[in-house]
């Protein structure tokens, strides 16, 4: 099926988002391409239908935010907050992602084929994030649920104040945040990691190359002995 073309050089952003969001109301156009994004903010947000959207260029803030069901591919790099609060579906960034990629995401899969900046996966609540390159400092801060997979290196403060999210890093970790510790990699974790890598199209990496990190579970309740860590 030929993709429907929307051109931001000719059509206002509001109208483009409205056309994509209308697919949740039973229309049958399932493939879309967006030309000339020119760093536009809040592009392809709030989608709620199993459609495919390819954006031919780089985007600004919050691209793919609040996504449900749709597959959004950014053939470029993404500004801050890509796939923020995503519920389901898939968001793929062919280039790099700026700060807080996948923030507060509740489901679905975010794939970054380049690097991700600071606070990747902050407060994630069920989303899966796979980054081929490196991630910046304070990533997975207060991450509650879901999985963050990094094929490269991780910056300082990884998993600070983490709850029950799982972090898998193949490269080096500059430093762990409060209450984040290295965990045993058991068979079920290798199986999970194998699935996530395949879903992200990164099955050239082997699960046994990664190390797992998660919560030390010492900050769930206030303890005077841990006061300096709060």
Short mmCIF file of C-alpha atoms in Angstrom, two decimals:
data_model
loop_
_atom_site.label_atom_id
_atom_site.label_comp_id
_atom_site.label_asym_id
_atom_site.label_seq_id
_atom_site.Cartn_x
_atom_site.Cartn_y
_atom_site.Cartn_z
CA UNK A 1 0.00 0.00 0.00
CA UNK A 2 1.32 3.43 -0.98
CA UNK A 3 1.98 5.74 1.95
CA UNK A 4 -0.04 8.93 2.34
CA UNK A 5 2.32 11.92 2.13
CA UNK A 6 2.03 14.90 4.48
CA UNK A 7 4.40 17.82 3.93
CA UNK A 8 5.10 20.24 6.78
CA UNK A 9 6.31 22.76 4.22
CA UNK A 10 2.74 22.94 2.94
CA UNK A 11 0.48 21.72 5.77
CA UNK A 12 0.35 23.13 9.33
CA UNK A 13 1.51 20.87 12.16
CA UNK A 14 -1.91 20.94 13.81
CA UNK A 15 -3.55 19.63 10.63
CA UNK A 16 -0.97 16.87 10.24
CA UNK A 17 -1.48 15.66 13.79
CA UNK A 18 -5.24 15.82 13.35
CA UNK A 19 -5.05 13.65 10.23
CA UNK A 20 -2.96 11.03 12.03
CA UNK A 21 -5.08 11.08 15.17
CA UNK A 22 -8.25 10.67 13.11
CA UNK A 23 -7.17 7.14 12.22
CA UNK A 24 -8.33 6.06 15.69
CA UNK A 25 -11.86 6.76 14.50
CA UNK A 26 -11.93 3.90 12.01
CA UNK A 27 -10.34 5.21 8.83
CA UNK A 28 -8.32 2.75 6.80
CA UNK A 29 -5.19 4.63 5.71
CA UNK A 30 -2.45 2.74 7.55
CA UNK A 31 0.86 4.06 6.10
CA UNK A 32 1.97 7.69 6.30
CA UNK A 33 5.09 9.69 5.48
CA UNK A 34 5.85 13.16 6.81
CA UNK A 35 8.23 15.32 4.80
CA UNK A 36 10.15 18.42 5.91
CA UNK A 37 9.68 18.09 9.69
CA UNK A 38 12.36 20.78 10.20
CA UNK A 39 12.66 20.09 13.93
CA UNK A 40 8.96 20.60 14.61
CA UNK A 41 7.79 19.98 18.19
CA UNK A 42 5.03 17.56 19.29
CA UNK A 43 4.86 15.83 15.92
CA UNK A 44 2.88 12.56 15.62
CA UNK A 45 1.66 12.74 19.21
CA UNK A 46 -1.39 11.07 20.72
CA UNK A 47 -1.76 8.41 18.03
CA UNK A 48 -4.14 5.56 18.85
CA UNK A 49 -4.31 3.22 15.85
CA UNK A 50 -2.07 0.49 14.39
CA UNK A 51 -0.64 2.74 11.68
CA UNK A 52 2.92 3.25 10.43
CA UNK A 53 4.33 6.77 10.33
CA UNK A 54 7.75 7.59 8.86
CA UNK A 55 9.14 11.06 9.48
CA UNK A 56 11.77 12.02 6.89
CA UNK A 57 14.09 14.17 8.97
CA UNK A 58 14.83 15.29 12.51
CA UNK A 59 12.22 16.39 15.03
CA UNK A 60 11.94 18.67 18.05
CA UNK A 61 10.40 18.12 21.47
CA UNK A 62 8.06 15.23 22.35
CA UNK A 63 7.79 13.48 18.99
CA UNK A 64 5.71 10.32 19.33
CA UNK A 65 4.52 11.28 22.78
CA UNK A 66 1.54 9.44 24.31
CA UNK A 67 1.72 6.88 21.51
CA UNK A 68 -0.68 3.94 21.50
CA UNK A 69 -0.52 1.14 18.89
CA UNK A 70 1.27 3.12 16.16
CA UNK A 71 4.79 2.54 14.83
CA UNK A 72 6.57 5.89 14.42
CA UNK A 73 9.96 5.97 12.71
CA UNK A 74 12.10 9.10 12.79
CA UNK A 75 14.58 8.99 9.90
CA UNK A 76 16.81 11.48 11.66
CA UNK A 77 17.42 12.54 15.25
CA UNK A 78 14.89 13.45 17.94
CA UNK A 79 14.74 16.32 20.40
CA UNK A 80 13.96 16.06 24.12
CA UNK A 81 11.20 13.78 25.36
CA UNK A 82 10.77 11.51 22.35
CA UNK A 83 8.08 8.86 23.07
CA UNK A 84 7.28 10.59 26.37
CA UNK A 85 4.47 8.80 28.24
CA UNK A 86 4.14 6.19 25.48
CA UNK A 87 1.51 3.54 26.21
CA UNK A 88 2.10 0.93 23.48
CA UNK A 89 3.37 0.54 19.93
CA UNK A 90 6.90 1.37 18.81
CA UNK A 91 8.95 4.52 18.27
CA UNK A 92 12.23 4.16 16.35
CA UNK A 93 14.89 6.88 16.14
CA UNK A 94 17.41 6.24 13.39
CA UNK A 95 19.78 8.90 14.72
CA UNK A 96 20.38 10.26 18.23
CA UNK A 97 17.86 11.15 20.93
CA UNK A 98 18.15 14.18 23.18
CA UNK A 99 17.33 14.35 26.89
CA UNK A 100 14.74 12.24 28.75
CA UNK A 101 13.89 9.91 25.91
CA UNK A 102 11.01 7.64 26.87
CA UNK A 103 10.26 9.61 30.04
CA UNK A 104 7.38 8.21 32.12
CA UNK A 105 6.65 5.65 29.38
CA UNK A 106 4.10 3.03 30.44
CA UNK A 107 4.45 0.50 27.61
CA UNK A 108 5.62 -0.16 24.09
CA UNK A 109 9.16 -0.13 22.72
CA UNK A 110 11.47 2.83 22.08
CA UNK A 111 14.48 2.08 19.87
CA UNK A 112 17.36 4.55 19.51
CA UNK A 113 19.87 3.50 16.88
CA UNK A 114 22.31 6.23 17.87
CA UNK A 115 23.05 7.70 21.31
CA UNK A 116 20.66 9.00 23.95
CA UNK A 117 21.45 12.00 26.13
CA UNK A 118 20.91 12.48 29.86
CA UNK A 119 17.95 11.10 31.83
CA UNK A 120 17.01 8.48 29.28
CA UNK A 121 14.09 6.50 30.71
CA UNK A 122 13.49 8.85 33.65
CA UNK A 123 10.54 7.63 35.73
CA UNK A 124 9.79 4.86 33.23
CA UNK A 125 6.70 2.89 34.21
CA UNK A 126 6.67 -0.15 31.93
CA UNK A 127 8.24 0.95 28.66
CA UNK A 128 11.10 -0.98 27.06
CA UNK A 129 13.98 1.14 25.73
CA UNK A 130 16.85 -0.19 23.61
CA UNK A 131 19.77 2.13 22.75
CA UNK A 132 22.48 1.01 20.33
CA UNK A 133 24.93 3.70 21.42
CA UNK A 134 25.64 5.41 24.74
CA UNK A 135 23.35 7.07 27.28
CA UNK A 136 24.00 10.15 29.40
CA UNK A 137 23.96 10.82 33.12
CA UNK A 138 21.03 10.14 35.46
CA UNK A 139 19.38 7.71 33.08
CA UNK A 140 16.57 5.58 34.55
CA UNK A 141 16.28 8.01 37.48
CA UNK A 142 13.36 6.82 39.63
CA UNK A 143 12.57 4.16 37.01
CA UNK A 144 9.67 2.13 38.33
CA UNK A 145 9.01 -0.64 35.80
CA UNK A 146 10.21 -1.77 32.38
CA UNK A 147 13.60 -2.47 30.81
CA UNK A 148 16.42 -0.24 29.60
CA UNK A 149 18.98 -1.93 27.33
CA UNK A 150 22.19 -0.11 26.38
CA UNK A 151 24.67 -1.59 23.93
CA UNK A 152 27.20 1.18 24.60
CA UNK A 153 28.23 2.95 27.81
CA UNK A 154 26.18 4.61 30.57
CA UNK A 155 26.94 7.92 32.26
CA UNK A 156 27.07 8.81 35.96
CA UNK A 157 24.14 8.20 38.28
CA UNK A 158 22.61 5.28 36.41
CA UNK A 159 19.39 4.10 38.04
CA UNK A 160 19.40 6.66 40.83
CA UNK A 161 16.54 5.92 43.27
CA UNK A 162 15.35 3.08 41.03
CA UNK A 163 12.35 0.92 41.92
CA UNK A 164 11.72 -2.30 39.96
CA UNK A 165 12.90 -1.49 36.43
CA UNK A 166 15.73 -3.59 35.01
CA UNK A 167 18.82 -2.12 33.37
CA UNK A 168 21.11 -4.02 31.00
CA UNK A 169 24.40 -2.42 29.89
CA UNK A 170 26.96 -3.98 27.57
CA UNK A 171 29.60 -1.28 27.94
CA UNK A 172 30.99 0.52 30.95
CA UNK A 173 28.97 2.34 33.63
CA UNK A 174 30.54 5.57 34.86
CA UNK A 175 28.71 5.33 38.18
CA UNK A 176 25.56 3.97 39.80
CA UNK A 177 23.02 6.19 41.49
CA UNK A 178 21.57 5.81 44.98
CA UNK A 179 20.25 2.29 45.69
CA UNK A 180 21.16 0.94 42.23
CA UNK A 181 23.29 -2.20 42.36
CA UNK A 182 24.60 -4.84 39.99
CA UNK A 183 22.40 -7.95 39.89
CA UNK A 184 22.88 -11.57 38.91
CA UNK A 185 22.11 -12.35 35.28
CA UNK A 186 19.91 -15.45 35.40
CA UNK A 187 18.52 -17.52 32.48
CA UNK A 188 15.19 -15.66 32.51
CA UNK A 189 17.04 -12.36 32.13
CA UNK A 190 19.07 -13.68 29.20
CA UNK A 191 15.83 -14.82 27.54
CA UNK A 192 14.21 -11.42 28.13
CA UNK A 193 17.24 -9.60 26.77
CA UNK A 194 17.35 -11.86 23.71
CA UNK A 195 13.73 -10.97 22.92
CA UNK A 196 14.27 -7.24 23.41
CA UNK A 197 17.34 -7.19 21.17
CA UNK A 198 15.47 -9.04 18.44
CA UNK A 199 12.44 -6.74 18.74
CA UNK A 200 14.77 -3.75 18.38
CA UNK A 201 16.58 -5.21 15.37
CA UNK A 202 19.85 -5.44 17.31
CA UNK A 203 20.27 -9.20 17.51
CA UNK A 204 23.89 -8.82 16.42
CA UNK A 205 24.52 -8.25 20.14
CA UNK A 206 24.65 -11.28 22.46
CA UNK A 207 22.74 -11.29 25.78
CA UNK A 208 25.72 -12.80 27.60
CA UNK A 209 27.71 -9.63 26.85
CA UNK A 210 25.54 -7.54 29.19
CA UNK A 211 25.46 -6.86 32.92
CA UNK A 212 22.23 -6.31 34.83
CA UNK A 213 21.46 -3.55 37.33
CA UNK A 214 18.46 -2.87 39.53
CA UNK A 215 17.17 -1.73 42.89
CA UNK A 216 18.97 -2.54 46.13
CA UNK A 217 15.56 -1.97 47.81
CA UNK A 218 16.97 0.03 50.69
CA UNK A 219 15.10 3.29 49.93
CA UNK A 220 11.53 1.94 49.79
CA UNK A 221 10.90 3.14 53.36
CA UNK A 222 12.67 5.85 55.30
CA UNK A 223 15.52 4.57 57.43
CA UNK A 224 17.63 6.95 59.48
CA UNK A 225 20.71 4.91 58.62
CA UNK A 226 20.16 5.73 54.92
CA UNK A 227 19.28 9.41 55.44
CA UNK A 228 22.21 10.67 53.37
CA UNK A 229 20.96 8.73 50.31
CA UNK A 230 17.50 10.32 50.14
#
